Coordinates of C-alpha atoms and ligand atoms in Angstrom, one line a residue:
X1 CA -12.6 -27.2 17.0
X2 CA -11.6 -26.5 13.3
X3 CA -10.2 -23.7 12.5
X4 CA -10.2 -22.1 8.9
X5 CA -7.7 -19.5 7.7
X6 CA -8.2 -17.7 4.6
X7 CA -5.6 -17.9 2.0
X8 CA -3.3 -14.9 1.4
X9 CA -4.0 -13.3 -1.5
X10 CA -1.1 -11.6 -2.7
X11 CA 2.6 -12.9 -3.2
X12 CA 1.3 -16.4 -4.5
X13 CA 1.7 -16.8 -8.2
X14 CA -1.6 -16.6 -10.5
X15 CA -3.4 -19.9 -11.5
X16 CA -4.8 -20.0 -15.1
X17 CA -7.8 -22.1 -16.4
X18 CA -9.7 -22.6 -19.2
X19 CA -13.3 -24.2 -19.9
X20 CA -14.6 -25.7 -22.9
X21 CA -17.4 -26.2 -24.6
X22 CA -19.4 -29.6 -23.2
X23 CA -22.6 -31.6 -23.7
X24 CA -25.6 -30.7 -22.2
X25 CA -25.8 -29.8 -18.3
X26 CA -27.9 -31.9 -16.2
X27 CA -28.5 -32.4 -12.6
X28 CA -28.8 -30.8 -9.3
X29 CA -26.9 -27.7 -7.4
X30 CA -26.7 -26.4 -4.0
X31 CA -25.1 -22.6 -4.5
X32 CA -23.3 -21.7 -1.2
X33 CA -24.2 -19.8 1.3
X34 CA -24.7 -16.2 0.8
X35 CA -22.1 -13.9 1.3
X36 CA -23.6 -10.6 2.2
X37 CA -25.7 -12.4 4.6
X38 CA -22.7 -14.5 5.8
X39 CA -20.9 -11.6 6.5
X40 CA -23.5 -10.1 8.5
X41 CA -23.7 -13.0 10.6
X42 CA -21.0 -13.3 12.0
X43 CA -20.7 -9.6 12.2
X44 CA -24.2 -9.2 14.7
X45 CA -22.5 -12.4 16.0
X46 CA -20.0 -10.1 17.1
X47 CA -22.2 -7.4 18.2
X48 CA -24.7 -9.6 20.1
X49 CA -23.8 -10.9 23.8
X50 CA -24.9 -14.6 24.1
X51 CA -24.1 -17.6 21.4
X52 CA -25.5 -17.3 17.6
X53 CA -25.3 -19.9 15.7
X54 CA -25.2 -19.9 11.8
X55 CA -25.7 -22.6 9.6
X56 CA -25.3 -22.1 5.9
X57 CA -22.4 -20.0 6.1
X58 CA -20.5 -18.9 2.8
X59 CA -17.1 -20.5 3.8
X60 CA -14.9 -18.7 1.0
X61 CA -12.2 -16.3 1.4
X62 CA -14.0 -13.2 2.1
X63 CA -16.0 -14.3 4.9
X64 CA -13.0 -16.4 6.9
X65 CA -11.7 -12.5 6.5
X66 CA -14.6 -11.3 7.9
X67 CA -14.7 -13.5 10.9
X68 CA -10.9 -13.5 11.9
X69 CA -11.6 -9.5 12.5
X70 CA -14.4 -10.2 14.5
X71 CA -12.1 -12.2 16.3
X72 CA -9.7 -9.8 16.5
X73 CA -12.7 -7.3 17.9
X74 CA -13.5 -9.4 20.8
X75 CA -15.4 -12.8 19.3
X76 CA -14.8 -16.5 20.1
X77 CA -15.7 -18.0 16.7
X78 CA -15.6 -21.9 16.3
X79 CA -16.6 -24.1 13.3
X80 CA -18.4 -26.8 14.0
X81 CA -19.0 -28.5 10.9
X82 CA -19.6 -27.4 7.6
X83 CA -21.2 -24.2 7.2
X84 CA -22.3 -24.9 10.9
X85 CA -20.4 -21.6 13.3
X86 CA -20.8 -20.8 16.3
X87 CA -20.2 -17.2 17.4
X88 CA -20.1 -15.9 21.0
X89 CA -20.0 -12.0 21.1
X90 CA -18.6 -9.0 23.0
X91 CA -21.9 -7.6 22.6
X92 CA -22.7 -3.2 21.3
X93 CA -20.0 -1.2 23.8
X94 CA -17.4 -3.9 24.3
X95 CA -15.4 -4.2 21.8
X96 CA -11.8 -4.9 21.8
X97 CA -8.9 -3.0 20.3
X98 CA -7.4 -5.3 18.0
X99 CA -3.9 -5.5 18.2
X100 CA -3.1 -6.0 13.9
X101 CA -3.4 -4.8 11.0
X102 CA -7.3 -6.1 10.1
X103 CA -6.7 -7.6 6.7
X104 CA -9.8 -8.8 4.3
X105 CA -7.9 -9.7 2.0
X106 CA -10.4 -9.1 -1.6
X107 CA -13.6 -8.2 0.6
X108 CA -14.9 -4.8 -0.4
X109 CA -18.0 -5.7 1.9
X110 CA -16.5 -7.2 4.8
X111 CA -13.9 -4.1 5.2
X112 CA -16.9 -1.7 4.6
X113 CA -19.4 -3.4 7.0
X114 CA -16.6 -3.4 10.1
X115 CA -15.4 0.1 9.5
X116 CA -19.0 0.7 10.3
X117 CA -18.6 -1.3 13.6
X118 CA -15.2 0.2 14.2
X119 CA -16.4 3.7 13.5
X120 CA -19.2 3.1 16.3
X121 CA -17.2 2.3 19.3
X122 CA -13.6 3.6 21.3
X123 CA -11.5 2.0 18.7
X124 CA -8.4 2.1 16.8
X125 CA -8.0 0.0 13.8
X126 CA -5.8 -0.5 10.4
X127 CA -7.6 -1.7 7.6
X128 CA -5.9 -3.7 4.3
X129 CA -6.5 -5.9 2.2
X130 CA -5.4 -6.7 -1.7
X131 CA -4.1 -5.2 -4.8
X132 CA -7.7 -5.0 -5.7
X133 CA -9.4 -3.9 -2.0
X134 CA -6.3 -1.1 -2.2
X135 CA -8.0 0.5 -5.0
X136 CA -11.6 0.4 -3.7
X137 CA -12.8 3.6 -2.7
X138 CA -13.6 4.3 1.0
X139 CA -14.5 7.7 1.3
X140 CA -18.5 6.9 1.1
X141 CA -17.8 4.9 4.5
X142 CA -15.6 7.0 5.9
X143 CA -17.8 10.3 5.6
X144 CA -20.8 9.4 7.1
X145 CA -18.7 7.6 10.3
X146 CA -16.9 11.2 10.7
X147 CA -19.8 12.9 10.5
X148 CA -20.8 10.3 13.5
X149 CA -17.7 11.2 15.6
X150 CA -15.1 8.8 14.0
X151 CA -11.8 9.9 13.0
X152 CA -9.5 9.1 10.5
X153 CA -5.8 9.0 11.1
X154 CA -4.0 7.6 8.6
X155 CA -5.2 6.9 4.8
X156 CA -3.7 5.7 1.4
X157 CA -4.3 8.4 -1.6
X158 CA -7.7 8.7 -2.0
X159 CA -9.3 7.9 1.1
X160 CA -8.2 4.3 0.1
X161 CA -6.5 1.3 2.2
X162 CA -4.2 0.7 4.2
X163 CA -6.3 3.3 6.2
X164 CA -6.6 3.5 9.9
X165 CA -9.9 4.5 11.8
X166 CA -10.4 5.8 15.5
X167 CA -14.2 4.9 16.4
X168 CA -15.7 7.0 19.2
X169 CA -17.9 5.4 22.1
X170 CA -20.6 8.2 21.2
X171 CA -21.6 7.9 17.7
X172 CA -24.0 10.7 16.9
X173 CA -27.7 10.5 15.4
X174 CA -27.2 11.9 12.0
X175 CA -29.5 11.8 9.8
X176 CA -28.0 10.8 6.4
X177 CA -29.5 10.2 2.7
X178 CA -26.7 7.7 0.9
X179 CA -25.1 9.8 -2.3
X180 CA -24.4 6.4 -3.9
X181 CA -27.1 3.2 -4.3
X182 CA -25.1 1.1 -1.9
X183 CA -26.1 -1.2 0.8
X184 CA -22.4 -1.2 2.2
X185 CA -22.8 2.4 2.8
X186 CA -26.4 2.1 4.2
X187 CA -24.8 -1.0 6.4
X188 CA -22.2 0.9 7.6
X189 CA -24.3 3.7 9.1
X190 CA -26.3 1.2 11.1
X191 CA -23.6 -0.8 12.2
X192 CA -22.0 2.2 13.5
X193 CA -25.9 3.6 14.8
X194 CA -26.6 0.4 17.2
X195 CA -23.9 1.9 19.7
X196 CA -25.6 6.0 19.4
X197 CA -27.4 7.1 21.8
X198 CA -30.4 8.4 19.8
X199 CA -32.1 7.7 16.6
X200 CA -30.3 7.1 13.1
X201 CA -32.4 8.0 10.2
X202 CA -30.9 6.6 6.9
X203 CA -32.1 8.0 3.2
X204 CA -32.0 5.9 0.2
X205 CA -32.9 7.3 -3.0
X206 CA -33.0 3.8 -4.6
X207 CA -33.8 0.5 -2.6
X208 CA -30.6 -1.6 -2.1
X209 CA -30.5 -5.1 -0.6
X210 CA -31.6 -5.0 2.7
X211 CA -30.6 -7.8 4.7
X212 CA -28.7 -5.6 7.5
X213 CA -32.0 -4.2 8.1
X214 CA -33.4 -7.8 8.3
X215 CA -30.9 -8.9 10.6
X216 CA -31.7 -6.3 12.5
X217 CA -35.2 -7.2 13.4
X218 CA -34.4 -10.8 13.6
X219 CA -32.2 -9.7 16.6
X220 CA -34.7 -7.9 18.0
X221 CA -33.8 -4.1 17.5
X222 CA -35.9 -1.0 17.1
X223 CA -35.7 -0.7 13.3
X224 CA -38.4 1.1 11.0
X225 CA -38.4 0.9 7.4
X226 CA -40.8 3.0 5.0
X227 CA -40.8 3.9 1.2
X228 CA -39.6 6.9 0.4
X229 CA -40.2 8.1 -3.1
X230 CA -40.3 6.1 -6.4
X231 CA -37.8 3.8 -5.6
X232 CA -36.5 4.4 -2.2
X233 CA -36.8 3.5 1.1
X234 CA -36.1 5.3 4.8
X235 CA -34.6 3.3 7.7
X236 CA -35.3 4.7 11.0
X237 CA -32.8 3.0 14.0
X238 CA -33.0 3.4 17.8
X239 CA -29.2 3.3 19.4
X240 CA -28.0 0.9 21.9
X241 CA -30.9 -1.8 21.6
X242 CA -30.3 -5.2 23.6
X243 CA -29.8 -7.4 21.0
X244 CA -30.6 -10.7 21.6
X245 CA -28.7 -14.0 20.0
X246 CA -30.7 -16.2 17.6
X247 CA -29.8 -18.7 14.8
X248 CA -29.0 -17.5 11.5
X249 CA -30.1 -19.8 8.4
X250 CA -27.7 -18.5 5.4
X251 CA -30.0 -18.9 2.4
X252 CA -28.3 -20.1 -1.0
X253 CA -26.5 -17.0 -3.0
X254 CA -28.4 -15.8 -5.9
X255 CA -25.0 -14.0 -7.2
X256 CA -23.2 -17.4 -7.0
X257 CA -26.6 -19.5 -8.3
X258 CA -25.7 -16.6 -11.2
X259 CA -23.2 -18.5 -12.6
X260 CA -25.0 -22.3 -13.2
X261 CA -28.3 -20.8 -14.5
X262 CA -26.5 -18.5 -17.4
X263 CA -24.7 -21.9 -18.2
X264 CA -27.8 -24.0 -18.3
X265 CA -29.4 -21.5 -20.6
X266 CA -26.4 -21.0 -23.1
X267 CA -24.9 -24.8 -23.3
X268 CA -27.7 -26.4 -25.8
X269 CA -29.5 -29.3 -24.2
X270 CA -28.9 -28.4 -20.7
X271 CA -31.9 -28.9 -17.7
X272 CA -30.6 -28.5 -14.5
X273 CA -32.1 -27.7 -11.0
X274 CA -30.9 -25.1 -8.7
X275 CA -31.5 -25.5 -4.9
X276 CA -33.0 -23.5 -2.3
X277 CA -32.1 -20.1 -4.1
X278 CA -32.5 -16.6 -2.2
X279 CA -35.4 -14.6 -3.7
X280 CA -35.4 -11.3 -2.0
X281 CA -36.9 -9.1 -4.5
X282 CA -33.6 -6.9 -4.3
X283 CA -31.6 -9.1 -5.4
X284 CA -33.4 -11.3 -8.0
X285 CA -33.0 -8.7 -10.8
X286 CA -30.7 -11.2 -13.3
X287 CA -34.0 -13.9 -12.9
X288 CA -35.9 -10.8 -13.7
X289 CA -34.2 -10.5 -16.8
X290 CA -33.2 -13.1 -18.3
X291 CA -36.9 -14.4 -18.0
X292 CA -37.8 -11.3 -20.2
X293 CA -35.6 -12.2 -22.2
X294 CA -36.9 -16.0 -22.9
X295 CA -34.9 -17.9 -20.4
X296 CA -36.7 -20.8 -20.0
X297 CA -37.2 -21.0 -15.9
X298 CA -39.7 -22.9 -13.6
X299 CA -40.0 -21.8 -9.7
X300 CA -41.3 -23.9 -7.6
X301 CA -41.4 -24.9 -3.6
X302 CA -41.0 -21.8 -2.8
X303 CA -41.0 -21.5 0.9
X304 CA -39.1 -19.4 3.9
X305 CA -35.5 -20.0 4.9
X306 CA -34.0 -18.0 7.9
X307 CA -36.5 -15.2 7.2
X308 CA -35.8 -15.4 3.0
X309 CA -37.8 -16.5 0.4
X310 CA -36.2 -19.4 -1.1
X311 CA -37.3 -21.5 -4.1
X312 CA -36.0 -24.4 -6.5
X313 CA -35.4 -23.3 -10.2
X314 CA -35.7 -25.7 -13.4
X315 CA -33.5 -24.2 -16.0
X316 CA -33.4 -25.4 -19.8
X317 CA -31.0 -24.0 -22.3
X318 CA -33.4 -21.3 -24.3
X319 CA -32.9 -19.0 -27.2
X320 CA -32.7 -15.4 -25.7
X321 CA -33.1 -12.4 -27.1
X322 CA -32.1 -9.4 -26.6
X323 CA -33.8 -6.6 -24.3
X324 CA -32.6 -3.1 -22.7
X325 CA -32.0 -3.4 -18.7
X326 CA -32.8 -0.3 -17.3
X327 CA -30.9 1.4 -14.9
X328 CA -33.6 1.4 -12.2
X329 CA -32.9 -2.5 -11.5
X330 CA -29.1 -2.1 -11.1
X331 CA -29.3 -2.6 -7.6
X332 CA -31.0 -5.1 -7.2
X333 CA -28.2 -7.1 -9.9
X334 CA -25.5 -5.4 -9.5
X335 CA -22.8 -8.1 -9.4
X336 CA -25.1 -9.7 -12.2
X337 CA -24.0 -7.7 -15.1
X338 CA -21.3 -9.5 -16.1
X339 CA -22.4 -12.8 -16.4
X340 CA -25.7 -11.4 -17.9
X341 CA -23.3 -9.9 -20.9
X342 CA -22.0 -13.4 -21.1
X343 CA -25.9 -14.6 -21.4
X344 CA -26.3 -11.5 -24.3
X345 CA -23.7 -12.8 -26.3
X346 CA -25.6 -15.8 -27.0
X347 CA -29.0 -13.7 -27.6
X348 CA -30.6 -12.6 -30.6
X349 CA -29.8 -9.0 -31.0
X350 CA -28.6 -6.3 -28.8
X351 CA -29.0 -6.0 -25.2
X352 CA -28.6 -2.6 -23.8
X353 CA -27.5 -2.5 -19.7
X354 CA -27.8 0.6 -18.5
X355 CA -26.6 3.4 -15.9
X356 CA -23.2 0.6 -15.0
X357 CA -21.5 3.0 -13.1
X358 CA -20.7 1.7 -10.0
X359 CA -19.4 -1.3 -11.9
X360 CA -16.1 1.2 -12.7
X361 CA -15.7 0.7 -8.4
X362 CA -16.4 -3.2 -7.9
X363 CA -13.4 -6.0 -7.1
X364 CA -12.5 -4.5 -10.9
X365 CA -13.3 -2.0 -13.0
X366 CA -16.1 -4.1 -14.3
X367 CA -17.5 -2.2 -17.0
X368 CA -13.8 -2.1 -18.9
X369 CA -13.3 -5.9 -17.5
X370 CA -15.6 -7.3 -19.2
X371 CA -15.3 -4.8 -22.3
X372 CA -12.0 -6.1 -22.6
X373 CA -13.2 -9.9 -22.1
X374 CA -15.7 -9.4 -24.7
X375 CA -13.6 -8.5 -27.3
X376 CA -11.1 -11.2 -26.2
X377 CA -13.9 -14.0 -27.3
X378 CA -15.0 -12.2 -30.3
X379 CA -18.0 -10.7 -28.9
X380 CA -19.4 -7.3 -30.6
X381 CA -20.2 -5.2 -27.8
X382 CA -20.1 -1.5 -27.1
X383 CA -19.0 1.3 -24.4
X384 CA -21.6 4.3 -24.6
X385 CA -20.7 6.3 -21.3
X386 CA -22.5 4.2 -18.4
X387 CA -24.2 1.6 -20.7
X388 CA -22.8 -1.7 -22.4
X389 CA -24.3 -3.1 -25.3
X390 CA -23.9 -6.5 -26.2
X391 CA -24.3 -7.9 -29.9
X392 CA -25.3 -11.4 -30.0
X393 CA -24.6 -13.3 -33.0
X394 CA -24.8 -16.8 -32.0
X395 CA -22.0 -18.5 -30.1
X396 CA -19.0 -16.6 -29.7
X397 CA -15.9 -18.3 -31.4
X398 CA -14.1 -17.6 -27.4
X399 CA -10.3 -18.6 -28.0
X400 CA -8.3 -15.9 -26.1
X401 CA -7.0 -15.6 -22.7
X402 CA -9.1 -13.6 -20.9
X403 CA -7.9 -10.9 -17.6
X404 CA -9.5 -11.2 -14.7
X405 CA -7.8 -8.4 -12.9
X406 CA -8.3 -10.3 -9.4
X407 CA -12.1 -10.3 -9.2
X408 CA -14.1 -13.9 -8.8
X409 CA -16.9 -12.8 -11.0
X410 CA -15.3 -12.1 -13.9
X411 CA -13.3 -14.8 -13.7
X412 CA -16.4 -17.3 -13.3
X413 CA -18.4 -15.5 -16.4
X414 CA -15.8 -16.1 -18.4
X415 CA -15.5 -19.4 -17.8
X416 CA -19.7 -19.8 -18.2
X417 CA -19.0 -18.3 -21.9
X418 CA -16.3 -21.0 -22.3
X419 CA -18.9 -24.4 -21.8
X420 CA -20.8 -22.9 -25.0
X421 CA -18.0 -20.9 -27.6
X422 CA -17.2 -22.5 -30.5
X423 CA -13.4 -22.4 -28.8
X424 CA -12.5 -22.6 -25.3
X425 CA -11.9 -19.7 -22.8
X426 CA -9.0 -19.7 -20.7
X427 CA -8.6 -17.0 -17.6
X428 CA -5.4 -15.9 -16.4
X429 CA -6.3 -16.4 -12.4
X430 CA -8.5 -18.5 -10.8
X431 CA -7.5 -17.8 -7.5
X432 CA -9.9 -15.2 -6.1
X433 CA -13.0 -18.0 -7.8
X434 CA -12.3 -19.0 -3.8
X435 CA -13.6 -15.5 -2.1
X436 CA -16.7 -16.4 -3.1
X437 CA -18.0 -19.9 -4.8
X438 CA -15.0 -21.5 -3.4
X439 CA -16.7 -25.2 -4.8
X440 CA -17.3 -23.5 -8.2
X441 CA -15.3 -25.9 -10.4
X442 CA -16.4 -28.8 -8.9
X443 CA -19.9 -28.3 -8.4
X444 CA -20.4 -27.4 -11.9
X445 CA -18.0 -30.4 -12.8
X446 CA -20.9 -32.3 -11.5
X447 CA -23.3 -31.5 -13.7
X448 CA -20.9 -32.1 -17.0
X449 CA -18.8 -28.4 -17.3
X450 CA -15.3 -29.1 -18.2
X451 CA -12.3 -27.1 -16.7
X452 CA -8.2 -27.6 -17.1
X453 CA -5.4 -25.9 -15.6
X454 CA -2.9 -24.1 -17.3
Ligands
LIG501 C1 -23.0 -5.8 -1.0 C2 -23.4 -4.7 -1.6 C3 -23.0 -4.4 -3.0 C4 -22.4 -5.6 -3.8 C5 -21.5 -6.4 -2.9 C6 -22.2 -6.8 -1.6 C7 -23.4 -6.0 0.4 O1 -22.0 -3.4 -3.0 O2 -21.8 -5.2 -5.0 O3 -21.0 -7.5 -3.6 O4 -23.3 -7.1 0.9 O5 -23.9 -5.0 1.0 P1 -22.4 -1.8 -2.9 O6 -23.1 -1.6 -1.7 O7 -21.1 -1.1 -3.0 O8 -23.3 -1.6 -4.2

């Protein structure tokens, strides 16, 4: 057996790199594995009596997080090759007390989705995680699971972490409508709902990703979904199902796929292909985009992939323009928006992105991230409450260090912008690149990108 530990995020000194600006990008990528799904898998690994086997799985930081507490809840987790896990749950009801501290390290979603999972059964445990994770808020998890039975007992400033829960074995039906668009929350919930003993009924004004709910049929529970209003959707659970183990196929990550199509499209001359990328509909809004605004994209073999669309995409460099985003697709490209500022600065015009504010709450405060990244490289951009508008004027003359205030994605967008500045852009930390797109450098290496450490 191979084990996998994540690294520890915290005392180890920063690691700055810089790209700059290459020939044309050519060739073929594999993104990795999805990491909302790859959490989730291992997580109704956990919850599931019997073996599951995933194949696909995102092996960065964040998810070796993930399945270390699942361990700690009760799991036997092995690796078995790359990507290729094998889980063997406690099963809904029979979870273990861990005895530490349950640390994810930068994972927003992993801590969120297990407080859920926590909050639904007889147990005590400590969450932590980073500098960043510390200043994530938790309160939208935590008051739904209280109003389910769970207690808190101990909480940073803020309902923030290091916080420690106290599930109960009797999580009550609620019926709950989500105040944020937020599939953490909405995962949460459910997570915390397979152990009721009645019916969970979960409101979302606005449609987020919904691969928990996916998961959830492909496991074999009682799960109704249904429209509700313009945008939104109402998921109906039944409590205490019998869920039964089946493989998980981990389709590629369209967030981490992000990063080598904004590059194709911005480095002149590029034509690359991107492999087997996820096409759920909620979460496919950059494509969306960035096709309206004259991205030059070809889908083809589209086809089904552990119950995903998936399809290959031709990307050629193209000469965007500028459009306005509107709020309504937020969710469904919500860690999108800063590359997709990085794709504006090279577009004719302005681009307007709309209604960012749940950006202010990601791995950064995004919105003032990539504010302050923009101006670094010389981009004119503006701050109008929720909305950031971009300025393209050609290629940005890049040349600064940019912050990256330990989150991956702005990190990896700045480094896009620096294969096609007229300088090149260095970060200060590439470290937390590994929580997510841990073969990042080297995979766009591959198809001609050129990175150099500080
Ligand atoms: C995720 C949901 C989103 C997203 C995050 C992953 C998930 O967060 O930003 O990277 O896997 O459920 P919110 O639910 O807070 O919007």
């Amino acid at each position: 057996m191979v084990t996998m530990t994540p690294q520890s995020n915290s005392p180890v000194a920063s690691r700055g790199l810089s790209a700059r600006p290459c020939g044309p990008l050519r060739g073929r990528i594999s993104p990795p594995g999805d990491k909302s799904i790859s959490h989730r898998a291992l997580i109704f690994g956990l919850l599931t009596k019997g073996k599951t086997r995933i194949s696909g799985l995102l092996e960065g930081d964040d998810v070796l997080h993930t399945a270390a507490a699942c361990r700690a809840l009760g799991a036997s987790i092995e690796r078995q090759g790359e990507g290729q896990w094998l889980v063997e749950g406690a099963g809904i009801g029979s979870l273990l007390e861990p005895t530490a501290v349950l640390d994810f390290g930068n994972a927003g979603t992993g801590s969120r989705l297990m407080m859920g999972v926590v909050g639904g059964h007889a147990v005590r445990a400590t969450f932590d995680g980073d500098a960043s994770l510390r200043k994530r808020p938790m309160r939208r998890i935590l008051d739904p699971l209280v109003r389910m039975g769970a207690e808190v007992l101990a909480q940073a400033e803020g309902g923030r972490c290091p916080l420690t829960l106290r599930g109960t074995s009797e999580p009550a039906p609620i019926e709950y409508r989500t105040p944020v668009a937020s599939a953490q929350v909405k995962s949460a919930v459910l997570l915390a709902a397979l152990n009721s003993p009645g019916r969970t009924t979960i409101i979302e004004a606005e449609a987020t990703r919904d691969h928990t709910e996916k998961l959830l049929k492909h496991f074999g529970a009682d799960v109704q979904v249904e429209p509700f209003g313009a945008h939104g959707r109402k998921i109906v659970l039944v409590g205490r199902p019998e869920l039964i183990a089946r493989p998980i196929a981990v389709p590629a990550d369209p967030s981490s796929a992000a990063f080598p199509l904004v590059a194709a499209l911005i480095v002149p001359g590029s034509d690359i292909t991107i492999e087997g990328m996820m096409m759920n509909p909620l979460r496919t809004g950059l494509l969306a985009t960035l096709i309206e605004m004259g991205a030059d994209v070809t889908i083809s073999n589209r086809r089904l992939s552990g119950g995903e669309e998936v399809a290959d995409l031709r990307v050629r460099a193209s000469d965007l323009q500028g459009i306005d985003v509107p709020a309504a697709r937020a969710p469904a490209m919500i860690d999108e928006y800063p590359v997709l500022a990085v794709a504006a600065a090279f577009a004719a015009g302005e681009t307007r992105m709309q209604g960012l504010h749940e950006l202010r709450v990601k791995e950064s405060d995004r919105l003032a991230a990539v504010a302050a990244g923009l101006g670094k490289t010389g981009v004119e951009h503006r701050v109008e409450t929720d909305d950031l508008i971009v300025v393209g004027r050609g290629r940005p003359p890049g040349g600064e260090l940019v912050e990256t205030h330990l989150d991956h994605r702005i990190a990896m967008s700045f480094l896009v912008m620096g294969l096609a500045s007229r300088r090149p852009i260095a970060i200060d930390d590439e470290r937390m690149i590994a929580t997510s797109f841990p073969t990042f450098k080297s995979a766009l290496a591959v198809l001609g990108a050129e990175f150099a450490t500080l």
